[in-house]
mmCIF file of C-alpha atoms in Angstrom:
data_model
loop_
_atom_site.group_PDB
_atom_site.id
_atom_site.type_symbol
_atom_site.label_atom_id
_atom_site.label_comp_id
_atom_site.label_asym_id
_atom_site.label_seq_id
_atom_site.Cartn_x
_atom_site.Cartn_y
_atom_site.Cartn_z
ATOM 1 C CA MET A 1384 -43.538 21.873 2.239
ATOM 2 C CA THR A 1385 -40.967 19.153 2.789
ATOM 3 C CA THR A 1386 -37.996 19.209 5.070
ATOM 4 C CA THR A 1387 -34.659 17.633 4.284
ATOM 5 C CA LEU A 1388 -32.861 15.811 7.058
ATOM 6 C CA ARG A 1389 -29.175 16.619 7.201
ATOM 7 C CA ARG A 1390 -26.605 14.161 8.359
ATOM 8 C CA SER A 1391 -24.381 15.251 11.200
ATOM 9 C CA PRO A 1392 -20.964 13.549 11.213
ATOM 10 C CA LEU A 1393 -20.361 14.714 14.771
ATOM 11 C CA ALA A 1394 -23.651 13.294 16.048
ATOM 12 C CA THR A 1395 -23.070 10.027 14.191
ATOM 13 C CA THR A 1396 -19.572 9.731 15.657
ATOM 14 C CA LEU A 1397 -20.836 10.388 19.167
ATOM 15 C CA LEU A 1398 -23.595 7.786 18.756
ATOM 16 C CA LEU A 1399 -21.116 5.201 17.489
ATOM 17 C CA LEU A 1400 -18.785 5.907 20.412
ATOM 18 C CA GLY A 1401 -21.696 5.562 22.822
ATOM 19 C CA ALA A 1402 -22.757 2.277 21.217
ATOM 20 C CA ALA A 1403 -19.182 0.949 21.413
ATOM 21 C CA TYR A 1404 -18.961 1.980 25.071
ATOM 22 C CA CYS A 1405 -22.169 0.070 25.878
ATOM 23 C CA LEU A 1406 -21.515 -2.995 23.715
ATOM 24 C CA LEU A 1407 -17.818 -3.578 24.429
ATOM 25 C CA PRO A 1408 -18.451 -5.099 27.903
ATOM 26 C CA VAL A 1409 -21.038 -7.427 26.368
ATOM 27 C CA LEU A 1410 -18.529 -8.460 23.702
ATOM 28 C CA TRP A 1411 -15.919 -9.104 26.384
ATOM 29 C CA VAL A 1412 -18.323 -11.310 28.359
ATOM 30 C CA LEU A 1413 -19.188 -13.266 25.211
ATOM 31 C CA ILE A 1414 -15.516 -13.826 24.342
ATOM 32 C CA ALA A 1415 -14.482 -14.603 27.932
ATOM 33 C CA SER A 1416 -17.268 -17.196 28.153
ATOM 34 C CA SER A 1417 -15.642 -19.129 25.336
ATOM 35 C CA LYS A 1418 -12.363 -19.613 27.236
ATOM 36 C CA SER A 1419 -11.193 -22.187 29.718
ATOM 37 C CA SER A 1420 -10.107 -21.106 33.173
ATOM 38 C CA ALA A 1421 -6.440 -21.237 32.111
ATOM 39 C CA GLU A 1422 -7.039 -19.248 28.926
ATOM 40 C CA LEU A 1423 -9.070 -16.621 30.772
ATOM 41 C CA PHE A 1424 -5.935 -15.215 32.418
ATOM 42 C CA SER A 1425 -3.291 -16.146 29.866
ATOM 43 C CA THR A 1426 -4.646 -15.132 26.455
ATOM 44 C CA PHE A 1427 -5.425 -11.819 24.787
ATOM 45 C CA THR A 1428 -8.635 -10.268 26.100
ATOM 46 C CA LEU A 1429 -10.486 -10.222 22.774
ATOM 47 C CA ALA A 1430 -9.176 -13.557 21.489
ATOM 48 C CA PRO A 1431 -12.060 -16.098 21.410
ATOM 49 C CA SER A 1432 -11.690 -19.786 22.183
ATOM 50 C CA THR A 1433 -13.750 -22.943 21.798
ATOM 51 C CA HIS A 1434 -14.937 -23.815 25.314
ATOM 52 C CA LEU A 1435 -18.252 -21.967 25.332
ATOM 53 C CA PHE A 1436 -20.465 -25.077 25.367
ATOM 54 C CA ASP A 1437 -18.229 -26.794 27.924
ATOM 55 C CA ASN A 1438 -18.627 -23.774 30.205
ATOM 56 C CA PHE A 1439 -22.390 -23.865 29.704
ATOM 57 C CA ALA A 1440 -22.423 -27.543 30.672
ATOM 58 C CA ASP A 1441 -20.346 -26.869 33.804
ATOM 59 C CA LEU A 1442 -22.634 -24.017 34.782
ATOM 60 C CA ALA A 1443 -25.803 -26.041 34.214
ATOM 61 C CA GLY A 1444 -24.428 -28.954 36.230
ATOM 62 C CA TYR A 1445 -23.268 -26.897 39.199
ATOM 63 C CA ARG A 1446 -24.947 -28.333 42.316
ATOM 64 C CA ASP A 1447 -27.664 -30.093 40.316
ATOM 65 C CA GLY A 1448 -28.662 -27.015 38.315
ATOM 66 C CA LEU A 1449 -28.633 -24.439 41.121
ATOM 67 C CA TYR A 1450 -27.929 -21.690 38.579
ATOM 68 C CA TRP A 1451 -31.299 -22.309 36.891
ATOM 69 C CA ARG A 1452 -32.957 -22.028 40.298
ATOM 70 C CA TRP A 1453 -31.300 -18.618 40.642
ATOM 71 C CA MET A 1454 -32.535 -17.699 37.165
ATOM 72 C CA GLY A 1455 -36.091 -18.728 38.057
ATOM 73 C CA ASN A 1456 -35.934 -16.764 41.301
ATOM 74 C CA THR A 1457 -34.764 -13.679 39.418
ATOM 75 C CA VAL A 1458 -37.610 -13.993 36.919
ATOM 76 C CA VAL A 1459 -40.083 -14.207 39.814
ATOM 77 C CA TYR A 1460 -38.577 -11.238 41.666
ATOM 78 C CA ALA A 1461 -38.280 -9.036 38.581
ATOM 79 C CA GLY A 1462 -41.482 -10.125 36.823
ATOM 80 C CA ILE A 1463 -43.886 -9.925 39.762
ATOM 81 C CA GLY A 1464 -42.119 -6.955 41.335
ATOM 82 C CA ALA A 1465 -42.113 -4.917 38.122
ATOM 83 C CA ALA A 1466 -45.728 -5.786 37.254
ATOM 84 C CA VAL A 1467 -47.104 -4.857 40.686
ATOM 85 C CA SER A 1468 -44.892 -1.777 40.874
ATOM 86 C CA THR A 1469 -46.111 -0.611 37.452
ATOM 87 C CA LEU A 1470 -49.754 -1.015 38.460
ATOM 88 C CA ILE A 1471 -49.229 0.874 41.734
ATOM 89 C CA SER A 1472 -47.263 3.570 39.903
ATOM 90 C CA ALA A 1473 -50.060 3.912 37.327
ATOM 91 C CA MET A 1474 -52.747 4.331 39.995
ATOM 92 C CA ALA A 1475 -50.686 6.748 42.081
ATOM 93 C CA GLY A 1476 -49.491 8.747 39.081
ATOM 94 C CA TYR A 1477 -53.022 9.007 37.676
ATOM 95 C CA ALA A 1478 -54.394 10.151 41.037
ATOM 96 C CA LEU A 1479 -51.682 12.793 41.428
ATOM 97 C CA ALA A 1480 -52.203 14.054 37.900
ATOM 98 C CA LYS A 1481 -55.989 14.129 37.635
ATOM 99 C CA PHE A 1482 -57.454 14.351 41.141
ATOM 100 C CA ASP A 1483 -57.407 17.184 43.662
ATOM 101 C CA PHE A 1484 -57.207 16.263 47.331
ATOM 102 C CA PRO A 1485 -55.776 17.792 50.517
ATOM 103 C CA GLY A 1486 -52.028 17.351 50.816
ATOM 104 C CA LYS A 1487 -51.538 16.516 47.148
ATOM 105 C CA GLY A 1488 -48.522 18.801 46.827
ATOM 106 C CA THR A 1489 -46.959 17.399 49.997
ATOM 107 C CA VAL A 1490 -47.422 13.814 48.806
ATOM 108 C CA PHE A 1491 -45.804 14.608 45.474
ATOM 109 C CA ASN A 1492 -42.869 16.375 47.161
ATOM 110 C CA VAL A 1493 -42.304 13.351 49.396
ATOM 111 C CA ILE A 1494 -42.269 11.115 46.306
ATOM 112 C CA LEU A 1495 -39.745 13.442 44.655
ATOM 113 C CA ALA A 1496 -37.594 13.202 47.774
ATOM 114 C CA GLY A 1497 -37.835 9.422 47.540
ATOM 115 C CA VAL A 1498 -36.454 9.553 44.003
ATOM 116 C CA LEU A 1499 -33.292 11.183 45.378
ATOM 117 C CA VAL A 1500 -32.720 8.537 48.067
ATOM 118 C CA PRO A 1501 -30.495 5.640 46.888
ATOM 119 C CA GLY A 1502 -32.084 2.254 47.418
ATOM 120 C CA VAL A 1503 -28.998 0.941 49.236
ATOM 121 C CA ILE A 1504 -29.673 3.383 52.090
ATOM 122 C CA LEU A 1505 -33.082 1.804 52.676
ATOM 123 C CA ALA A 1506 -31.845 -1.794 52.646
ATOM 124 C CA ILE A 1507 -30.935 -1.964 56.345
ATOM 125 C CA PRO A 1508 -34.158 -0.308 57.616
ATOM 126 C CA GLN A 1509 -36.181 -2.598 55.360
ATOM 127 C CA TYR A 1510 -34.304 -5.610 56.720
ATOM 128 C CA LEU A 1511 -34.995 -4.594 60.327
ATOM 129 C CA LEU A 1512 -38.680 -4.037 59.562
ATOM 130 C CA LEU A 1513 -39.138 -7.355 57.764
ATOM 131 C CA ALA A 1514 -37.124 -9.153 60.438
ATOM 132 C CA LYS A 1515 -39.660 -7.913 63.017
ATOM 133 C CA LEU A 1516 -42.384 -9.427 60.842
ATOM 134 C CA GLY A 1517 -40.495 -12.710 60.448
ATOM 135 C CA MET A 1518 -40.338 -12.367 56.665
ATOM 136 C CA THR A 1519 -36.585 -12.344 56.061
ATOM 137 C CA ASN A 1520 -35.111 -15.218 54.073
ATOM 138 C CA THR A 1521 -38.345 -15.548 52.074
ATOM 139 C CA TYR A 1522 -39.442 -14.465 48.626
ATOM 140 C CA TRP A 1523 -41.509 -11.699 50.210
ATOM 141 C CA ALA A 1524 -38.375 -10.110 51.652
ATOM 142 C CA VAL A 1525 -37.270 -9.213 48.122
ATOM 143 C CA LEU A 1526 -40.705 -8.713 46.549
ATOM 144 C CA LEU A 1527 -42.347 -6.342 49.030
ATOM 145 C CA PRO A 1528 -39.708 -3.548 48.909
ATOM 146 C CA SER A 1529 -39.817 -3.621 45.096
ATOM 147 C CA PHE A 1530 -43.556 -2.911 44.881
ATOM 148 C CA ILE A 1531 -43.150 0.822 45.538
ATOM 149 C CA SER A 1532 -40.992 2.821 43.136
ATOM 150 C CA PRO A 1533 -40.926 6.612 43.695
ATOM 151 C CA TYR A 1534 -39.340 7.088 40.296
ATOM 152 C CA GLY A 1535 -42.031 4.944 38.671
ATOM 153 C CA ILE A 1536 -44.775 6.998 40.356
ATOM 154 C CA TYR A 1537 -43.091 10.208 39.229
ATOM 155 C CA LEU A 1538 -42.913 9.003 35.623
ATOM 156 C CA ALA A 1539 -46.494 7.729 35.699
ATOM 157 C CA ARG A 1540 -47.707 11.113 36.939
ATOM 158 C CA ILE A 1541 -45.970 12.835 34.020
ATOM 159 C CA PHE A 1542 -47.380 10.326 31.528
ATOM 160 C CA ALA A 1543 -50.899 10.603 32.952
ATOM 161 C CA ALA A 1544 -50.838 14.396 32.855
ATOM 162 C CA ALA A 1545 -49.678 14.405 29.233
ATOM 163 C CA ALA A 1546 -51.560 11.445 27.754
ATOM 164 C CA VAL A 1547 -54.958 11.486 29.482
ATOM 165 C CA PRO A 1548 -57.141 14.474 28.523
ATOM 166 C CA THR A 1549 -59.479 15.679 31.241
ATOM 167 C CA GLU A 1550 -62.293 15.962 28.689
ATOM 168 C CA ILE A 1551 -62.214 12.218 28.037
ATOM 169 C CA LEU A 1552 -62.431 11.485 31.753
ATOM 170 C CA GLU A 1553 -65.437 13.774 32.067
ATOM 171 C CA ALA A 1554 -67.099 12.100 29.072
ATOM 172 C CA SER A 1555 -66.522 8.694 30.653
ATOM 173 C CA ARG A 1556 -68.142 9.819 33.890
ATOM 174 C CA ILE A 1557 -71.100 11.291 32.011
ATOM 175 C CA ASP A 1558 -71.579 7.904 30.339
ATOM 176 C CA GLY A 1559 -71.908 6.363 33.795
ATOM 177 C CA ALA A 1560 -68.485 4.761 34.194
ATOM 178 C CA GLY A 1561 -67.081 4.716 37.711
ATOM 179 C CA ASP A 1562 -63.538 5.662 38.625
ATOM 180 C CA TRP A 1563 -62.222 2.087 38.532
ATOM 181 C CA ARG A 1564 -63.857 1.318 35.208
ATOM 182 C CA THR A 1565 -62.542 4.581 33.762
ATOM 183 C CA PHE A 1566 -59.074 3.751 35.008
ATOM 184 C CA GLY A 1567 -59.139 0.242 33.560
ATOM 185 C CA THR A 1568 -60.750 0.923 30.196
ATOM 186 C CA VAL A 1569 -59.696 4.497 29.413
ATOM 187 C CA VAL A 1570 -56.645 5.530 31.405
ATOM 188 C CA LEU A 1571 -54.500 2.397 31.213
ATOM 189 C CA PRO A 1572 -54.688 2.085 27.392
ATOM 190 C CA MET A 1573 -53.754 5.756 27.019
ATOM 191 C CA MET A 1574 -50.792 5.355 29.373
ATOM 192 C CA ARG A 1575 -49.636 2.092 27.789
ATOM 193 C CA THR A 1576 -46.393 3.370 26.287
ATOM 194 C CA GLY A 1577 -45.420 5.191 29.444
ATOM 195 C CA LEU A 1578 -46.216 2.167 31.603
ATOM 196 C CA VAL A 1579 -44.075 -0.033 29.371
ATOM 197 C CA THR A 1580 -41.203 2.344 30.143
ATOM 198 C CA VAL A 1581 -41.931 2.177 33.873
ATOM 199 C CA PHE A 1582 -42.110 -1.629 33.700
ATOM 200 C CA LEU A 1583 -38.781 -1.891 31.884
ATOM 201 C CA PHE A 1584 -36.999 0.437 34.286
ATOM 202 C CA GLN A 1585 -38.311 -1.424 37.296
ATOM 203 C CA PHE A 1586 -37.703 -4.868 35.784
ATOM 204 C CA VAL A 1587 -34.070 -4.061 35.004
ATOM 205 C CA ALA A 1588 -33.570 -2.456 38.427
ATOM 206 C CA ILE A 1589 -34.873 -5.543 40.247
ATOM 207 C CA TRP A 1590 -33.041 -7.930 37.910
ATOM 208 C CA ASN A 1591 -29.720 -6.204 38.653
ATOM 209 C CA ASN A 1592 -30.403 -5.578 42.344
ATOM 210 C CA PHE A 1593 -27.735 -7.011 44.604
ATOM 211 C CA MET A 1594 -27.697 -5.322 48.007
ATOM 212 C CA LEU A 1595 -31.300 -5.961 49.061
ATOM 213 C CA PRO A 1596 -31.400 -9.736 48.384
ATOM 214 C CA TYR A 1597 -27.838 -10.056 49.695
ATOM 215 C CA ILE A 1598 -28.996 -8.664 53.043
ATOM 216 C CA MET A 1599 -32.419 -10.302 53.145
ATOM 217 C CA LEU A 1600 -31.608 -13.867 52.086
ATOM 218 C CA GLY A 1601 -29.537 -16.567 53.758
ATOM 219 C CA ASP A 1602 -30.688 -19.645 51.813
ATOM 220 C CA ASP A 1603 -28.795 -19.887 48.530
ATOM 221 C CA ARG A 1604 -31.804 -21.595 46.933
ATOM 222 C CA LEU A 1605 -33.651 -18.271 47.212
ATOM 223 C CA TYR A 1606 -30.831 -16.212 45.693
ATOM 224 C CA PRO A 1607 -31.281 -14.211 42.511
ATOM 225 C CA ILE A 1608 -28.572 -14.359 39.863
ATOM 226 C CA THR A 1609 -26.634 -11.374 41.191
ATOM 227 C CA VAL A 1610 -26.150 -12.822 44.671
ATOM 228 C CA GLY A 1611 -25.598 -16.346 43.361
ATOM 229 C CA LEU A 1612 -22.872 -15.263 40.954
ATOM 230 C CA ASN A 1613 -21.240 -13.261 43.729
ATOM 231 C CA GLY A 1614 -21.017 -16.463 45.749
ATOM 232 C CA LEU A 1615 -19.407 -18.248 42.806
ATOM 233 C CA LEU A 1616 -16.973 -15.371 42.410
ATOM 234 C CA ASN A 1617 -15.919 -15.677 46.038
ATOM 235 C CA GLN A 1618 -15.314 -19.399 45.506
ATOM 236 C CA GLY A 1619 -13.044 -18.523 42.596
ATOM 237 C CA ALA A 1620 -10.301 -17.470 45.005
ATOM 238 C CA ASN A 1621 -9.886 -21.140 45.937
ATOM 239 C CA GLN A 1622 -11.220 -22.708 42.719
ATOM 240 C CA PRO A 1623 -10.087 -20.670 39.685
ATOM 241 C CA ALA A 1624 -12.289 -22.816 37.440
ATOM 242 C CA MET A 1625 -15.319 -21.070 38.948
ATOM 243 C CA TYR A 1626 -14.353 -17.816 37.230
ATOM 244 C CA THR A 1627 -15.454 -19.177 33.871
ATOM 245 C CA SER A 1628 -18.784 -20.213 35.406
ATOM 246 C CA VAL A 1629 -19.245 -16.681 36.736
ATOM 247 C CA VAL A 1630 -18.558 -15.118 33.336
ATOM 248 C CA THR A 1631 -20.773 -17.634 31.540
ATOM 249 C CA GLY A 1632 -23.532 -17.078 34.082
ATOM 250 C CA ALA A 1633 -23.290 -13.330 33.516
ATOM 251 C CA LEU A 1634 -23.658 -13.884 29.770
ATOM 252 C CA VAL A 1635 -26.764 -16.027 30.209
ATOM 253 C CA SER A 1636 -28.267 -13.513 32.642
ATOM 254 C CA ILE A 1637 -28.364 -10.691 30.087
ATOM 255 C CA ILE A 1638 -30.175 -12.737 27.427
ATOM 256 C CA PRO A 1639 -33.651 -12.322 29.045
ATOM 257 C CA LEU A 1640 -33.109 -8.556 29.302
ATOM 258 C CA ILE A 1641 -32.210 -8.301 25.624
ATOM 259 C CA ALA A 1642 -35.226 -10.421 24.684
ATOM 260 C CA LEU A 1643 -37.507 -8.256 26.829
ATOM 261 C CA PHE A 1644 -36.305 -5.027 25.230
ATOM 262 C CA LEU A 1645 -36.682 -6.447 21.727
ATOM 263 C CA THR A 1646 -40.193 -7.652 22.546
ATOM 264 C CA LEU A 1647 -41.500 -4.471 24.159
ATOM 265 C CA GLN A 1648 -39.896 -1.924 21.861
ATOM 266 C CA ARG A 1649 -42.768 -2.370 19.387
ATOM 267 C CA TYR A 1650 -45.034 -0.492 21.800
ATOM 268 C CA TRP A 1651 -42.817 2.570 21.455
ATOM 269 C CA GLN A 1652 -42.771 2.179 17.680
ATOM 270 C CA VAL A 1653 -46.574 1.886 17.526
ATOM 271 C CA ASP A 1654 -46.991 4.985 19.676
ATOM 272 C CA LEU A 1655 -44.537 7.016 17.605
ATOM 273 C CA ALA A 1656 -46.257 5.940 14.397
ATOM 274 C CA ALA A 1657 -49.650 6.908 15.818
ATOM 275 C CA GLY A 1658 -48.260 10.285 16.834
ATOM 276 C CA GLY A 1659 -46.907 10.804 13.343
ATOM 277 C CA VAL A 1660 -50.309 10.031 11.787
ATOM 278 C CA LYS A 1661 -52.093 12.407 14.191
ATOM 279 C CA ALA A 1662 -49.604 15.152 13.380
#
């Protein structure tokens, strides 16, 4: 028995409107990056110009390449933070899903409460705590708070409960594998697609984070892109030419995110294809 997929004009229209809503700001940034500082405020919004490479050169030469230092810092913060956070989320989610221990329900409820708390509320307490430890204005001041993600733990628990059959865990233990070996060789591969999702969410969240590094850091050589571009934007009040550097810097900053999504999306495709074969 075969099923025929029907096209829905309404659904297609809504998807196109959603795509336009998401892509229009990116188009504006691309077009604005091609304009000079004078054209940025005097020409039609969606009218491109020819100064894109000049703006790139100005951005790259700003204070001996300080922008690229910001880019490198952001890669460190987002890459290490997301990787460690994903591993911690995987271990915590797996434990909450497959182990019974006293206070399990309470722990999970606390994590759910943490999901509802905006990160900006925690920025000041985290600053005061790290200041007591003498760790402000260091890389650790941004990295350490990013290692724990309540939302990542919540997602990992759901993925572990759905993707890791208890029977396979019991078979692994019967074969003599310990808990750590079972986690590394059995659980992690089964949770791969879910952990890719957790990694992407956390990577994007850290990449776009502004408040925490803004509070924690005082040395502009430690800034991520968000805080660095904010400093350039503030300079634009006295130097209008800096506005084009801010827009161009914003354009460059989204390229790694696009590349990451295009690279990791194959894991979702592989998982969906495997699910289709099993069905």
